[in-house]
Amino acid sequence: MKQANYNTIREWVFTLLVASVIAVLMVGAFFGAAIQHQDRINAIAIMEVSE
């Protein structure tokens, strides 16, 4: 019984670790894209409002 619980906890820790890494990469990609296109954000916002 203890072994099954240990494996379940270990799987949860591994899953949360992988999910955390993926979440950090996604947030980094979002901010990277925002920084890369920051010179165009105002023009894009004006185009969206004027339509």
Short mmCIF file of N, CA and C in Angstrom, two decimals:
data_model
loop_
_atom_site.label_atom_id
_atom_site.label_comp_id
_atom_site.label_asym_id
_atom_site.label_seq_id
_atom_site.Cartn_x
_atom_site.Cartn_y
_atom_site.Cartn_z
N MET A 1 0.83 -1.20 0.00
CA MET A 1 0.00 0.00 0.00
C MET A 1 0.87 1.26 0.00
N LYS A 2 1.91 1.28 0.84
CA LYS A 2 2.77 2.45 0.88
C LYS A 2 3.49 2.66 -0.45
N GLN A 3 3.87 1.57 -1.09
CA GLN A 3 4.57 1.68 -2.37
C GLN A 3 3.67 2.31 -3.43
N ALA A 4 2.40 1.92 -3.46
CA ALA A 4 1.47 2.49 -4.43
C ALA A 4 1.28 3.98 -4.19
N ASN A 5 1.17 4.39 -2.92
CA ASN A 5 1.04 5.81 -2.62
C ASN A 5 2.29 6.58 -3.02
N TYR A 6 3.43 6.01 -2.78
CA TYR A 6 4.69 6.66 -3.14
C TYR A 6 4.77 6.86 -4.65
N ASN A 7 4.39 5.84 -5.41
CA ASN A 7 4.42 5.97 -6.87
C ASN A 7 3.44 7.03 -7.35
N THR A 8 2.28 7.10 -6.72
CA THR A 8 1.30 8.10 -7.12
C THR A 8 1.81 9.50 -6.82
N ILE A 9 2.40 9.68 -5.65
CA ILE A 9 2.94 10.99 -5.30
C ILE A 9 4.09 11.35 -6.23
N ARG A 10 4.93 10.39 -6.53
CA ARG A 10 6.05 10.65 -7.44
C ARG A 10 5.55 11.04 -8.83
N GLU A 11 4.49 10.37 -9.31
CA GLU A 11 3.93 10.73 -10.61
C GLU A 11 3.34 12.14 -10.59
N TRP A 12 2.67 12.50 -9.50
CA TRP A 12 2.10 13.85 -9.39
C TRP A 12 3.21 14.90 -9.38
N VAL A 13 4.28 14.64 -8.64
CA VAL A 13 5.39 15.59 -8.58
C VAL A 13 6.01 15.74 -9.96
N PHE A 14 6.21 14.65 -10.65
CA PHE A 14 6.77 14.70 -12.01
C PHE A 14 5.86 15.47 -12.95
N THR A 15 4.55 15.21 -12.86
CA THR A 15 3.58 15.90 -13.72
C THR A 15 3.58 17.39 -13.44
N LEU A 16 3.58 17.77 -12.17
CA LEU A 16 3.58 19.19 -11.82
C LEU A 16 4.88 19.86 -12.24
N LEU A 17 5.99 19.14 -12.15
CA LEU A 17 7.27 19.70 -12.58
C LEU A 17 7.26 19.96 -14.08
N VAL A 18 6.80 19.00 -14.85
CA VAL A 18 6.73 19.17 -16.30
C VAL A 18 5.77 20.31 -16.66
N ALA A 19 4.61 20.35 -15.99
CA ALA A 19 3.64 21.41 -16.26
C ALA A 19 4.22 22.78 -15.92
N SER A 20 4.99 22.86 -14.84
CA SER A 20 5.60 24.13 -14.46
C SER A 20 6.61 24.59 -15.50
N VAL A 21 7.41 23.67 -15.98
CA VAL A 21 8.40 24.02 -17.00
C VAL A 21 7.70 24.50 -18.27
N ILE A 22 6.65 23.82 -18.69
CA ILE A 22 5.92 24.21 -19.89
C ILE A 22 5.26 25.57 -19.68
N ALA A 23 4.70 25.82 -18.49
CA ALA A 23 4.07 27.11 -18.21
C ALA A 23 5.10 28.25 -18.28
N VAL A 24 6.29 28.01 -17.73
CA VAL A 24 7.33 29.04 -17.79
C VAL A 24 7.73 29.31 -19.23
N LEU A 25 7.85 28.27 -20.04
CA LEU A 25 8.20 28.46 -21.44
C LEU A 25 7.11 29.24 -22.19
N MET A 26 5.84 28.94 -21.90
CA MET A 26 4.75 29.65 -22.57
C MET A 26 4.73 31.13 -22.18
N VAL A 27 4.92 31.42 -20.89
CA VAL A 27 4.94 32.81 -20.45
C VAL A 27 6.15 33.53 -21.06
N GLY A 28 7.27 32.85 -21.11
CA GLY A 28 8.46 33.44 -21.73
C GLY A 28 8.25 33.71 -23.21
N ALA A 29 7.60 32.81 -23.90
CA ALA A 29 7.32 33.02 -25.32
C ALA A 29 6.38 34.21 -25.51
N PHE A 30 5.38 34.33 -24.63
CA PHE A 30 4.44 35.45 -24.73
C PHE A 30 5.16 36.78 -24.55
N PHE A 31 5.96 36.88 -23.47
CA PHE A 31 6.67 38.14 -23.23
C PHE A 31 7.75 38.38 -24.27
N GLY A 32 8.35 37.32 -24.77
CA GLY A 32 9.34 37.48 -25.83
C GLY A 32 8.71 38.05 -27.09
N ALA A 33 7.52 37.55 -27.44
CA ALA A 33 6.83 38.07 -28.61
C ALA A 33 6.39 39.52 -28.38
N ALA A 34 5.94 39.82 -27.16
CA ALA A 34 5.52 41.19 -26.86
C ALA A 34 6.71 42.15 -26.96
N ILE A 35 7.86 41.74 -26.46
CA ILE A 35 9.05 42.60 -26.54
C ILE A 35 9.51 42.74 -27.98
N GLN A 36 9.43 41.65 -28.73
CA GLN A 36 9.89 41.68 -30.11
C GLN A 36 9.03 42.60 -30.96
N HIS A 37 7.73 42.68 -30.67
CA HIS A 37 6.82 43.47 -31.49
C HIS A 37 6.34 44.73 -30.80
N GLN A 38 7.07 45.20 -29.79
CA GLN A 38 6.59 46.34 -29.04
C GLN A 38 6.54 47.62 -29.88
N ASP A 39 7.35 47.70 -30.92
CA ASP A 39 7.31 48.89 -31.76
C ASP A 39 6.06 48.92 -32.64
N ARG A 40 5.40 47.78 -32.82
CA ARG A 40 4.21 47.71 -33.66
C ARG A 40 2.91 47.66 -32.87
N ILE A 41 2.99 47.57 -31.55
CA ILE A 41 1.78 47.39 -30.76
C ILE A 41 0.85 48.59 -30.90
N ASN A 42 1.39 49.81 -30.88
CA ASN A 42 0.55 50.99 -31.02
C ASN A 42 -0.15 51.01 -32.37
N ALA A 43 0.57 50.70 -33.43
CA ALA A 43 -0.05 50.70 -34.77
C ALA A 43 -1.14 49.64 -34.87
N ILE A 44 -0.90 48.48 -34.29
CA ILE A 44 -1.90 47.41 -34.31
C ILE A 44 -3.13 47.83 -33.52
N ALA A 45 -2.93 48.46 -32.36
CA ALA A 45 -4.06 48.92 -31.54
C ALA A 45 -4.86 49.97 -32.29
N ILE A 46 -4.21 50.89 -32.97
CA ILE A 46 -4.93 51.92 -33.72
C ILE A 46 -5.73 51.28 -34.85
N MET A 47 -5.14 50.29 -35.53
CA MET A 47 -5.86 49.61 -36.62
C MET A 47 -7.08 48.88 -36.07
N GLU A 48 -6.96 48.26 -34.91
CA GLU A 48 -8.10 47.53 -34.32
C GLU A 48 -9.22 48.49 -33.95
N VAL A 49 -8.88 49.65 -33.40
CA VAL A 49 -9.90 50.60 -32.96
C VAL A 49 -10.58 51.25 -34.17
N SER A 50 -9.81 51.52 -35.22
CA SER A 50 -10.36 52.26 -36.36
C SER A 50 -11.25 51.40 -37.26
N GLU A 51 -11.23 50.09 -37.09
CA GLU A 51 -12.06 49.24 -37.97
C GLU A 51 -13.51 49.30 -37.64
#
